[in-house]
Amino acid sequence: MDPDDCEFGCGDGTNEAQDSDFPAAERSRLQEMLSLLGLETYQAQKLSLQDSLQISSDSMKNWAPQAPKDLPWNFLRKLQALNAEARNTTMVLDAAPDARPAEKESQMEEEIIYWDAADDISADIYSFSELPTPDTPVNPLDLLCALLLTSDGFLQQEIVRKMSLCQFALPLVLPDSENRHHTFLLWALRGVMRTWWAQPPRGVGSLREDSAVLSRAPAFAFVRMEVSSNSKSQLLNAVLSPGHRPRDCFWHRDLNVGANPREIADGLVEASWFLPSGREDLDIFPEPVAFLNLRGDIGSHWLQFKLLTEVSSAVFILTDNISKKEYKLLYSMKGSATKYYFILSPYRGKRNTNLRFLNRLIPVLKMDHSHVLVKVSSTDSAGFVRRVRSIVAHVARSPCRRLSLEEMAHAARKLGLRVDEDCEECQQAKDRMERITRKIKDSDAYRRDELRLQGDPWRKVAQVEKELCQAQWAGDPLDKGRAELRHRLLELRAQQNGHEPAGGVQEFITGISGPSLGEKQYFLRWMEWGLARVAQPRPRQPPETTLTLRPKHCGVVDFSELLRPEPLGVEHFLREMGQFYEAESCLVEAGKLPAGQRRFAHFPGLALELLLKGLPLELIDGSTLSTPLRWVTGLLKELHVRLERRSRLVVLSALGVPGTGKSTLLNTMFGLRFATGRGCGPRGAFMQLVTVAESFSQDLGCDHILVIDSGGLIGGALASAGERFELEASLATLLMGLSNVTVVSLAETRDIPPAILHAFLRLEKTGHMPNYQFVYQNVHDACAPGPRPRERRLLLDPPGDVSRAVAQMEKQGGGIRTLADLAFCDPEKQHIWHIPGLWHGVPPMAAVSLGYSEAIFELKRCLLENIRNGLSNQNKNIQQLIELVRRL
């Protein structure tokens, strides 16, 4: 039956829907909300990732927001620390707000109970409500939308990535009613990785990892039509939660300030995924499944609803009433391949009217009576959730639509939605990346043919430089031997300098040399993802070992793993630039090349731009385990020029065996981007720069903190006390010698890694001892953070066999001392930290544990307090650091 012929309708209702998509009363609400949150200044000049990561006095406080303008910064700091309470927007007010009249309180409670204000209240009803005042908590979804609308693409990406680690539902379509466009957040979601256990019908299962943007999965949308007594978000959370383990992926009315009306977040589409772990007791579905949630009523947000019907395998519509307007809108979906299900609460609605409309919609939407579910207060909630799951599983098993987010973005474009990735800078950067990566058929062959200054040429140079350095330190009187080494070094450097940068390297240099800072940042991100796609596949392990994401706590490390081929990454292109600079500088210093003929003198300046924008730069080359001294010195000189008067530095390093969580610890503590995951990242030591706010730098005593991650350089055994161990010990000595503060990440409580112990012995002789903290984490229990007496005692007990062997090598055998004696360790000064396990639950559906986040914050506070109180070695300026690098 055509809607024009029915007693209720005329036309298809499209214009009516489009007009209602932007209620006039709502257009000023965005400005009001941004003003309330103190974000209005960031509408034109967007908030950047660097702005959000600055260290200030607030970094040392576990502070609660006292006014709405504190909320964005409190949210960002908690999210950076992977705190599961980040969405809690409660304010602690200096003075209690005026009490509301009892009549108004009663009225508010009644509305919340009936209308489900947090999730299911219609825009038409609350469009007449007053905006939040400074005394009224802001709905977390409004806060999220306001932040995303005033952040640049890179901060958006970081917000979404951290939300993913916290297992929060992710924003997919960002509403902006004031400017009459909504944005599909493809770029913001591109940094999210998904890991799951794939079990084919026949054969052995395997662990798979892919970008959330590229992986395909059936999607199930949940929407509200007018008013529903049932909460979509609570239903979705129940569907996603195995057994009696509730998960709050989607924010709902029963959470803190969840009942506050939304002011700008209606029209937001959120996404969350179920990912199987390989455990039958936890896997609700056998494959990844996406769940989409539209905030607000479909009649007021028809564009988003239309998108969901075009990308979803099935749509669940929650409602109490089917009105004439909604009937016409649904009728216009005639012929859609999407399956539709209704979830009704008939006791609150007009039962006869609902039945009349449903009978007319059933043939139009190709439904049957099994597609209509009824849920009232007496319905068994657990049984209802099982029924919804069975519908989802049935649809997913049958031939159905399976789209990636990239494919969903195509549908969004056709409907007129803006896609954040379509900006010119982003697309130009993507094109440049593709010109480089399409030539990479085999990573090893590409390194050999295109990155010609690395591999054997760089290893030979590093070996000669090492021998020359040893001869100089030994005071070798045979000048002839040193002259031969210098001659050989110049020959090797001349051979390197005889090459031209290959086509891919030239394209990379052009990409980071352009005038547009935004395009450079886009290009680097695209390069990271593009190179990851062409990298060799990583080995997969069974779920019982890999999916717990816990390191293998063993005292012996297989060094063949440390010498594995590195996956091709951005660092290899920068390493090639560094070798061109090194070769040219060496020849200029020796008088073999006129300074006026230099071609690569600007390379350190290009690399520095990347460091200042948050890219980790290599300090120690992971392929040769050596430091490109001229390159690092050139970088630091450029840094000195760039920072000018703000050049006071504190150097903080983290050392430990791979797999002990040190990179994750640094990333969580400071919002950094060091590679994580044992066996899947570069081996070298990398550095990143953290800025201290000018208002806090005088109090803290420094302007920047240079953070160094030792990566995979340090092993866990003596390696036959041979050259490998000596090299590791030297590298540990270098990193600790440069540092004001050192964090030693431990897998065992008995012995610290031998190379690090060796470095302690050496530095003890010189009197240069950084402030240090021993941290062990990833243990199976989740007790309170901080040192415990038992671990403290174990670490201070006499050293084990490995430690004694190291002491003998350092000629310290005159009475084996405890670690306490060795490192001036005072057990009462909290040098030893216990960090609870990272995950709460079983990955990949586990969220970061609150205990982990709180313990990391306490460690960060302690480190900053030690820096402020001068307990670390004397802070350096960059010139002093350059000299220290040369000496060490």
Coordinates of C-alpha atoms in Angstrom, one line a residue, residues 74 155 188 289 316 321 329 392 520 733 779 805 825-826:
N74 CA 40.5 16.8 32.9
L155 CA 44.4 15.1 18.4
A188 CA 40.2 9.8 13.3
V289 CA 30.7 -7.9 14.8
F316 CA 17.0 -2.6 15.5
N321 CA 4.9 4.5 19.4
L329 CA 9.9 7.7 6.8
V392 CA 22.5 -11.1 15.5
K520 CA 54.0 16.7 6.6
T733 CA 75.8 2.9 30.3
V779 CA 52.0 -9.5 37.3
A805 CA 78.9 -12.9 37.4
C825 CA 69.1 2.1 47.4
D826 CA 67.1 3.3 50.4

